[in-house]
CSV table of C-alpha atoms and ligand atoms in Angstrom, one decimal:
chain,number,residue,atom,x,y,z
A,1,UNK,CA,114.7,-32.9,5.3
A,2,UNK,CA,113.5,-30.2,2.9
A,3,UNK,CA,112.0,-31.3,-0.5
A,4,UNK,CA,112.5,-28.9,-3.3
A,5,UNK,CA,110.2,-29.5,-6.2
A,6,UNK,CA,111.7,-28.1,-9.4
A,7,UNK,CA,109.2,-27.0,-12.1
A,8,UNK,CA,110.5,-27.9,-15.5
A,9,UNK,CA,110.6,-24.9,-17.9
A,10,UNK,CA,109.6,-26.0,-21.5
A,11,UNK,CA,109.2,-22.5,-23.0
A,12,UNK,CA,112.3,-22.6,-25.2
A,13,UNK,CA,112.6,-26.2,-25.7
A,14,UNK,CA,111.4,-27.7,-29.0
A,15,UNK,CA,111.9,-31.2,-28.1
A,16,UNK,CA,111.1,-31.5,-24.4
A,17,UNK,CA,112.5,-34.4,-22.4
A,18,UNK,CA,109.9,-37.2,-21.7
A,19,UNK,CA,108.0,-36.1,-18.6
A,20,UNK,CA,108.7,-37.9,-15.4
A,21,UNK,CA,105.7,-39.1,-13.4
A,22,UNK,CA,103.9,-36.2,-11.6
A,23,UNK,CA,105.1,-35.6,-8.0
A,24,UNK,CA,102.1,-36.1,-5.8
A,25,UNK,CA,103.1,-34.0,-2.8
A,26,UNK,CA,100.5,-31.4,-2.1
A,27,UNK,CA,102.0,-28.0,-1.1
A,28,UNK,CA,99.7,-27.8,1.9
A,29,UNK,CA,101.2,-30.9,3.6
A,30,UNK,CA,104.9,-30.4,4.2
A,31,UNK,CA,107.0,-33.5,4.7
A,32,UNK,CA,107.0,-34.6,8.4
A,33,UNK,CA,110.1,-33.9,10.5
A,34,UNK,CA,112.5,-36.8,11.0
A,35,UNK,CA,111.5,-39.2,13.8
A,36,UNK,CA,113.0,-38.3,17.2
A,37,UNK,CA,115.8,-40.5,18.5
A,38,UNK,CA,114.8,-43.5,20.6
A,39,UNK,CA,115.7,-43.0,24.2
A,40,UNK,CA,115.3,-45.6,26.9
A,41,UNK,CA,113.7,-44.0,30.0
A,42,UNK,CA,115.3,-44.5,33.4
A,43,UNK,CA,112.6,-46.5,35.2
A,44,UNK,CA,113.4,-47.0,39.0
A,45,UNK,CA,110.6,-49.5,39.8
A,46,UNK,CA,109.8,-52.1,37.1
A,47,UNK,CA,108.0,-54.6,39.2
A,48,UNK,CA,106.4,-52.9,42.2
A,49,UNK,CA,105.3,-54.8,45.3
A,50,UNK,CA,101.6,-55.0,46.1
A,51,UNK,CA,100.4,-51.4,46.5
A,52,UNK,CA,97.4,-49.7,48.1
A,53,UNK,CA,95.3,-47.7,45.7
A,54,UNK,CA,96.9,-44.3,46.7
A,55,UNK,CA,100.3,-45.9,46.2
A,56,UNK,CA,99.3,-47.2,42.8
A,57,UNK,CA,98.3,-43.6,41.8
A,58,UNK,CA,101.7,-42.4,43.1
A,59,UNK,CA,103.5,-45.0,41.1
A,60,UNK,CA,101.7,-44.1,37.9
A,61,UNK,CA,102.7,-40.5,38.3
A,62,UNK,CA,106.4,-41.5,39.0
A,63,UNK,CA,106.3,-43.5,35.7
A,64,UNK,CA,104.9,-40.5,33.9
A,65,UNK,CA,107.7,-38.3,35.3
A,66,UNK,CA,110.3,-40.9,34.3
A,67,UNK,CA,108.9,-41.5,30.8
A,68,UNK,CA,107.0,-38.3,29.8
A,69,UNK,CA,107.2,-39.0,26.1
A,70,UNK,CA,105.8,-42.5,26.4
A,71,UNK,CA,103.0,-42.0,29.0
A,72,UNK,CA,99.9,-40.0,29.9
A,73,UNK,CA,98.2,-40.4,33.3
A,74,UNK,CA,94.6,-39.5,33.6
A,75,UNK,CA,91.3,-40.0,35.3
A,76,UNK,CA,88.3,-41.3,33.4
A,77,UNK,CA,85.6,-41.4,36.1
A,78,UNK,CA,84.6,-41.4,39.7
A,79,UNK,CA,83.4,-44.1,42.1
A,80,UNK,CA,80.3,-43.7,44.3
A,81,UNK,CA,82.6,-42.8,47.2
A,82,UNK,CA,84.2,-40.1,45.1
A,83,UNK,CA,87.5,-41.8,44.3
A,84,UNK,CA,89.1,-41.0,41.0
A,85,UNK,CA,89.5,-43.9,38.6
A,86,UNK,CA,93.0,-43.6,37.0
A,87,UNK,CA,94.5,-44.9,33.7
A,88,UNK,CA,97.9,-44.7,32.3
A,89,UNK,CA,98.3,-44.6,28.5
A,90,UNK,CA,101.4,-46.0,27.1
A,91,UNK,CA,102.4,-45.1,23.6
A,92,UNK,CA,105.0,-43.1,21.8
A,93,UNK,CA,103.7,-39.6,22.3
A,94,UNK,CA,104.7,-38.8,18.7
A,95,UNK,CA,101.5,-40.5,17.8
A,96,UNK,CA,102.2,-40.9,14.1
A,97,UNK,CA,105.4,-42.7,14.6
A,98,UNK,CA,105.7,-46.4,14.0
A,99,UNK,CA,108.6,-48.7,13.2
A,100,UNK,CA,109.0,-50.3,9.8
A,101,UNK,CA,110.1,-53.9,9.3
A,102,UNK,CA,113.7,-52.9,9.5
A,103,UNK,CA,113.2,-51.3,12.9
A,104,UNK,CA,113.6,-47.7,11.6
A,105,UNK,CA,111.3,-44.9,12.5
A,106,UNK,CA,108.8,-44.1,9.8
A,107,UNK,CA,105.7,-41.9,9.7
A,108,UNK,CA,102.6,-43.9,9.7
A,109,UNK,CA,99.4,-42.4,8.5
A,110,UNK,CA,97.3,-45.3,9.9
A,111,UNK,CA,95.7,-44.6,13.3
A,112,UNK,CA,97.2,-46.8,16.0
A,113,UNK,CA,95.3,-49.7,17.4
A,114,UNK,CA,94.0,-49.2,20.9
A,115,UNK,CA,94.1,-51.8,23.6
A,116,UNK,CA,92.4,-51.7,27.1
A,117,UNK,CA,94.2,-53.6,29.9
A,118,UNK,CA,92.3,-53.7,33.2
A,119,UNK,CA,92.8,-55.2,36.7
A,120,UNK,CA,90.5,-55.6,39.7
A,121,UNK,CA,87.1,-55.1,38.3
A,122,UNK,CA,86.6,-57.5,41.2
A,123,UNK,CA,88.3,-55.5,43.9
A,124,UNK,CA,89.4,-58.6,45.8
A,125,UNK,CA,91.7,-59.9,43.1
A,126,UNK,CA,94.8,-57.9,43.7
A,127,UNK,CA,97.2,-60.3,42.0
A,128,UNK,CA,95.7,-59.1,38.7
A,129,UNK,CA,96.5,-55.5,39.5
A,130,UNK,CA,100.0,-56.3,40.6
A,131,UNK,CA,100.8,-58.3,37.5
A,132,UNK,CA,99.5,-55.6,35.3
A,133,UNK,CA,101.6,-52.9,37.1
A,134,UNK,CA,104.6,-55.1,36.4
A,135,UNK,CA,103.7,-55.1,32.7
A,136,UNK,CA,103.7,-51.3,32.7
A,137,UNK,CA,107.0,-50.8,34.5
A,138,UNK,CA,108.7,-53.5,32.4
A,139,UNK,CA,107.4,-52.3,29.1
A,140,UNK,CA,108.6,-48.7,29.8
A,141,UNK,CA,112.0,-49.9,31.0
A,142,UNK,CA,112.5,-52.0,27.8
A,143,UNK,CA,111.6,-49.2,25.4
A,144,UNK,CA,114.6,-48.7,23.1
A,145,UNK,CA,116.3,-51.9,24.4
A,146,UNK,CA,113.9,-54.6,23.3
A,147,UNK,CA,112.8,-54.5,19.6
A,148,UNK,CA,109.4,-56.2,20.1
A,149,UNK,CA,108.4,-53.9,23.1
A,150,UNK,CA,109.7,-50.8,21.3
A,151,UNK,CA,107.7,-51.5,18.3
A,152,UNK,CA,104.5,-52.3,20.3
A,153,UNK,CA,104.9,-48.9,22.2
A,154,UNK,CA,105.3,-47.2,18.8
A,155,UNK,CA,102.5,-49.0,17.1
A,156,UNK,CA,99.8,-49.3,19.8
A,157,UNK,CA,98.0,-47.1,22.3
A,158,UNK,CA,97.8,-49.2,25.4
A,159,UNK,CA,95.5,-47.9,28.2
A,160,UNK,CA,96.1,-49.6,31.5
A,161,UNK,CA,93.5,-49.3,34.3
A,162,UNK,CA,95.2,-51.0,37.2
A,163,UNK,CA,92.0,-50.9,39.4
A,164,UNK,CA,88.6,-50.6,37.8
A,165,UNK,CA,86.8,-50.8,41.2
A,166,UNK,CA,88.8,-48.8,43.7
A,167,UNK,CA,86.0,-48.7,46.3
A,168,UNK,CA,86.2,-52.4,46.8
A,169,UNK,CA,90.0,-52.8,46.4
A,170,UNK,CA,91.5,-55.0,47.7
A,171,UNK,CA,88.7,-56.5,49.8
A,172,UNK,CA,85.5,-57.3,48.1
A,173,UNK,CA,84.2,-58.8,44.8
A,174,UNK,CA,81.1,-56.6,45.0
A,175,UNK,CA,80.8,-52.8,44.5
A,176,UNK,CA,77.7,-50.7,44.9
A,177,UNK,CA,75.9,-53.8,46.0
A,178,UNK,CA,76.4,-55.8,42.8
A,179,UNK,CA,78.9,-58.1,41.1
A,180,UNK,CA,80.4,-55.5,38.7
A,181,UNK,CA,81.3,-58.2,36.2
A,182,UNK,CA,77.7,-59.2,35.9
A,183,UNK,CA,76.5,-55.6,35.7
A,184,UNK,CA,77.3,-54.6,32.1
A,185,UNK,CA,73.7,-54.8,31.0
A,186,UNK,CA,72.0,-53.4,34.2
A,187,UNK,CA,74.7,-50.7,34.9
A,188,UNK,CA,73.9,-50.4,38.6
A,189,UNK,CA,77.5,-49.7,39.7
A,190,UNK,CA,79.5,-46.5,39.1
A,191,UNK,CA,82.7,-48.3,37.9
A,192,UNK,CA,80.8,-50.1,35.2
A,193,UNK,CA,79.0,-47.0,33.9
A,194,UNK,CA,82.4,-45.2,33.9
A,195,UNK,CA,84.4,-47.9,32.2
A,196,UNK,CA,81.7,-48.3,29.5
A,197,UNK,CA,81.9,-44.6,28.7
A,198,UNK,CA,85.7,-44.8,28.6
A,199,UNK,CA,85.4,-47.8,26.2
A,200,UNK,CA,82.9,-46.1,23.9
A,201,UNK,CA,85.1,-42.9,23.8
A,202,UNK,CA,88.1,-44.8,22.6
A,203,UNK,CA,86.5,-47.7,20.7
A,204,UNK,CA,89.2,-50.2,21.8
A,205,UNK,CA,90.3,-52.8,19.3
A,206,UNK,CA,91.2,-55.3,22.0
A,207,UNK,CA,90.6,-55.7,25.8
A,208,UNK,CA,92.5,-57.8,28.3
A,209,UNK,CA,90.9,-58.0,31.7
A,210,UNK,CA,92.8,-59.4,34.7
A,211,UNK,CA,91.1,-61.5,37.4
A,212,UNK,CA,92.2,-64.2,39.8
A,213,UNK,CA,92.5,-67.1,39.9
A,214,UNK,CA,93.0,-70.3,38.0
A,215,UNK,CA,95.7,-69.7,35.3
A,216,UNK,CA,93.1,-69.8,32.5
A,217,UNK,CA,92.0,-67.5,29.7
A,218,UNK,CA,88.3,-67.0,29.0
A,219,UNK,CA,86.9,-65.9,25.7
A,220,UNK,CA,83.4,-65.2,24.5
A,221,UNK,CA,80.7,-66.1,25.0
A,222,UNK,CA,79.7,-66.2,28.6
A,223,UNK,CA,76.0,-65.9,27.9
A,224,UNK,CA,75.8,-68.6,25.2
A,225,UNK,CA,77.1,-72.0,24.4
A,226,UNK,CA,77.0,-71.2,20.6
A,227,UNK,CA,80.5,-70.5,19.4
A,228,UNK,CA,81.0,-66.8,18.8
A,229,UNK,CA,81.4,-65.7,15.2
A,230,UNK,CA,85.1,-65.3,15.7
A,231,UNK,CA,85.7,-68.6,17.5
A,232,UNK,CA,88.4,-69.8,15.0
A,233,UNK,CA,90.3,-66.5,15.2
A,234,UNK,CA,90.1,-66.5,19.0
A,235,UNK,CA,91.5,-70.0,19.1
A,236,UNK,CA,94.3,-69.1,16.6
A,237,UNK,CA,95.5,-66.1,18.7
A,238,UNK,CA,94.7,-67.3,22.2
A,239,UNK,CA,96.0,-70.9,21.8
A,240,UNK,CA,99.4,-69.3,21.3
A,241,UNK,CA,99.0,-66.8,24.1
A,242,UNK,CA,97.9,-69.6,26.5
A,243,UNK,CA,100.8,-71.8,25.4
A,244,UNK,CA,103.3,-69.0,26.0
A,245,UNK,CA,101.8,-68.5,29.5
A,246,UNK,CA,101.2,-72.2,30.3
A,247,UNK,CA,97.6,-71.3,31.0
A,248,UNK,CA,94.5,-73.1,29.8
A,249,UNK,CA,92.0,-71.6,27.3
A,250,UNK,CA,88.2,-72.1,27.7
A,251,UNK,CA,85.1,-70.2,26.7
A,252,UNK,CA,83.6,-68.2,29.6
A,253,UNK,CA,80.4,-70.3,29.3
A,254,UNK,CA,82.5,-73.3,30.3
A,255,UNK,CA,83.6,-71.7,33.6
A,256,UNK,CA,81.3,-73.6,35.7
A,257,UNK,CA,81.4,-76.9,33.9
A,258,UNK,CA,83.7,-79.8,34.5
A,259,UNK,CA,86.1,-78.3,32.0
A,260,UNK,CA,86.0,-74.9,33.8
A,261,UNK,CA,87.7,-73.1,36.6
A,262,UNK,CA,86.7,-75.6,39.1
A,263,UNK,CA,88.4,-78.6,37.6
A,264,UNK,CA,89.7,-79.6,40.2
A,265,UNK,CA,88.9,-78.5,42.8
A,266,UNK,CA,85.4,-77.1,42.7
A,267,UNK,CA,86.0,-73.4,43.5
A,268,UNK,CA,82.6,-72.1,44.3
A,269,UNK,CA,79.8,-74.1,45.9
A,270,UNK,CA,77.4,-74.0,43.0
A,271,UNK,CA,74.0,-75.3,44.0
A,272,UNK,CA,73.1,-78.2,41.8
A,273,UNK,CA,76.5,-78.3,40.2
A,274,UNK,CA,76.8,-81.5,38.4
A,275,UNK,CA,79.7,-81.0,36.1
A,276,UNK,CA,79.5,-80.6,32.3
A,277,UNK,CA,76.3,-78.7,32.3
A,278,UNK,CA,75.9,-75.3,30.9
A,279,UNK,CA,75.8,-72.4,33.4
A,280,UNK,CA,75.7,-69.2,31.4
A,281,UNK,CA,77.1,-66.0,32.9
A,282,UNK,CA,75.3,-62.8,31.9
A,283,UNK,CA,76.3,-59.2,31.8
A,284,UNK,CA,80.0,-59.7,31.7
A,285,UNK,CA,82.6,-57.1,30.6
A,286,UNK,CA,84.0,-59.6,28.0
A,287,UNK,CA,80.7,-60.2,26.2
A,288,UNK,CA,80.0,-56.5,26.3
A,289,UNK,CA,83.4,-55.5,25.0
A,290,UNK,CA,83.2,-58.2,22.3
A,291,UNK,CA,79.7,-57.1,21.4
A,292,UNK,CA,81.1,-53.6,20.8
A,293,UNK,CA,83.8,-54.8,18.4
A,294,UNK,CA,86.8,-55.6,20.6
A,295,UNK,CA,88.9,-58.8,20.7
A,296,UNK,CA,88.2,-59.3,24.5
A,297,UNK,CA,89.5,-61.9,26.9
A,298,UNK,CA,89.7,-62.5,30.6
A,299,UNK,CA,93.0,-63.6,32.2
A,300,UNK,CA,92.6,-65.5,35.5
A,301,UNK,CA,96.0,-65.0,37.1
A,302,UNK,CA,97.7,-67.1,39.6
A,303,UNK,CA,96.5,-69.6,42.2
A,304,UNK,CA,94.8,-67.6,44.9
A,305,UNK,CA,92.8,-64.4,45.7
A,306,UNK,CA,95.1,-63.1,48.5
A,307,UNK,CA,97.4,-60.1,48.4
A,308,UNK,CA,100.4,-61.5,46.5
A,309,UNK,CA,104.0,-61.4,47.8
A,310,UNK,CA,106.7,-59.8,45.6
A,311,UNK,CA,108.0,-63.2,44.5
A,312,UNK,CA,104.5,-64.3,43.5
A,313,UNK,CA,104.1,-61.1,41.5
A,314,UNK,CA,107.4,-61.7,39.8
A,315,UNK,CA,106.7,-65.3,39.0
A,316,UNK,CA,103.3,-64.6,37.5
A,317,UNK,CA,104.8,-61.7,35.5
A,318,UNK,CA,107.6,-63.9,34.2
A,319,UNK,CA,105.1,-66.6,33.3
A,320,UNK,CA,102.7,-64.3,31.3
A,321,UNK,CA,104.6,-61.4,29.9
A,322,UNK,CA,105.5,-63.0,26.6
A,323,UNK,CA,102.0,-64.1,26.1
A,324,UNK,CA,100.7,-60.6,27.0
A,325,UNK,CA,103.1,-59.0,24.4
A,326,UNK,CA,101.9,-61.5,21.8
A,327,UNK,CA,98.3,-60.5,22.6
A,328,UNK,CA,99.2,-56.8,22.2
A,329,UNK,CA,100.6,-57.6,18.8
A,330,UNK,CA,98.0,-59.9,17.3
A,331,UNK,CA,94.6,-59.3,19.1
A,332,UNK,CA,93.9,-55.7,18.0
A,333,UNK,CA,94.1,-56.7,14.3
A,334,UNK,CA,92.5,-60.1,14.6
A,335,UNK,CA,88.8,-59.3,14.0
A,336,UNK,CA,86.9,-56.7,11.9
A,337,UNK,CA,85.1,-54.1,13.9
A,338,UNK,CA,81.5,-53.4,13.1
A,339,UNK,CA,80.8,-49.9,11.7
B,1,ZN,ZN1,87.2,-61.8,38.9
């Protein structure tokens, strides 16, 4: 569309017409081109089987080939053993494009909210990675078909990191000799230093971290029993997410109490565990992300820590996908970021 701005000529007119309001389009910023048409990519694998780390990288690259306008595949860091840590960014590549309430493409001057979605910070929790891979494939395959998903891909930048700790995937909780999800203050492990840099580079508005197991969501704090400043907002958003997923919702500091992950049965042999007492957890990703301004939660998927079968992946995906989409919509806008 070309806008022609006509200048009125009042030279010879003794009684000029009443002036219309000034047109406030500056000549330096031409009107944007019309939004490109919405095309649904042809995605061959929506819900992959459990994959090794090399096969995860292959699958991310296949999705990038199948949906080049909606994805970017990249590396944000290296592990101690020299493995690349991959992400896939899902958004409409026409980064200014968003949908309005009527579902039409409009040009939006607001920057998009950024969401970080991670799996397997604990390498031995492959059901989290598999479910997150299913989110990626299914979102891409639904672009242009499902209004909600289309508008989320238009309006958000979603960075998926299927495996935060590839050196220990899929075997061990520990990496570089430490529990990576207690390492956010000490920063002794390479994956944590790298994911922190990645986080600070993008200043994510929300973060969803996949773990196993227990079918429960955790929200801040882990380090303190005092409700976090956004407790009410957390409950408002996450009660709905938890209900959609049929998961429970607790604070991370309640993990090892009688209301926690171990209820019942007791999952870890905690020395001196008496139930109901406070057992803080320090140095977690969630407290750190939240402390840096993101609406951060942990999702404890499924009912075990083994390599999941395809039907287990499908079933946990079906159970949680709607809740995940609700999170993508609400969480990035729920709390105010510090400056
Ligand atoms: Zn975990």
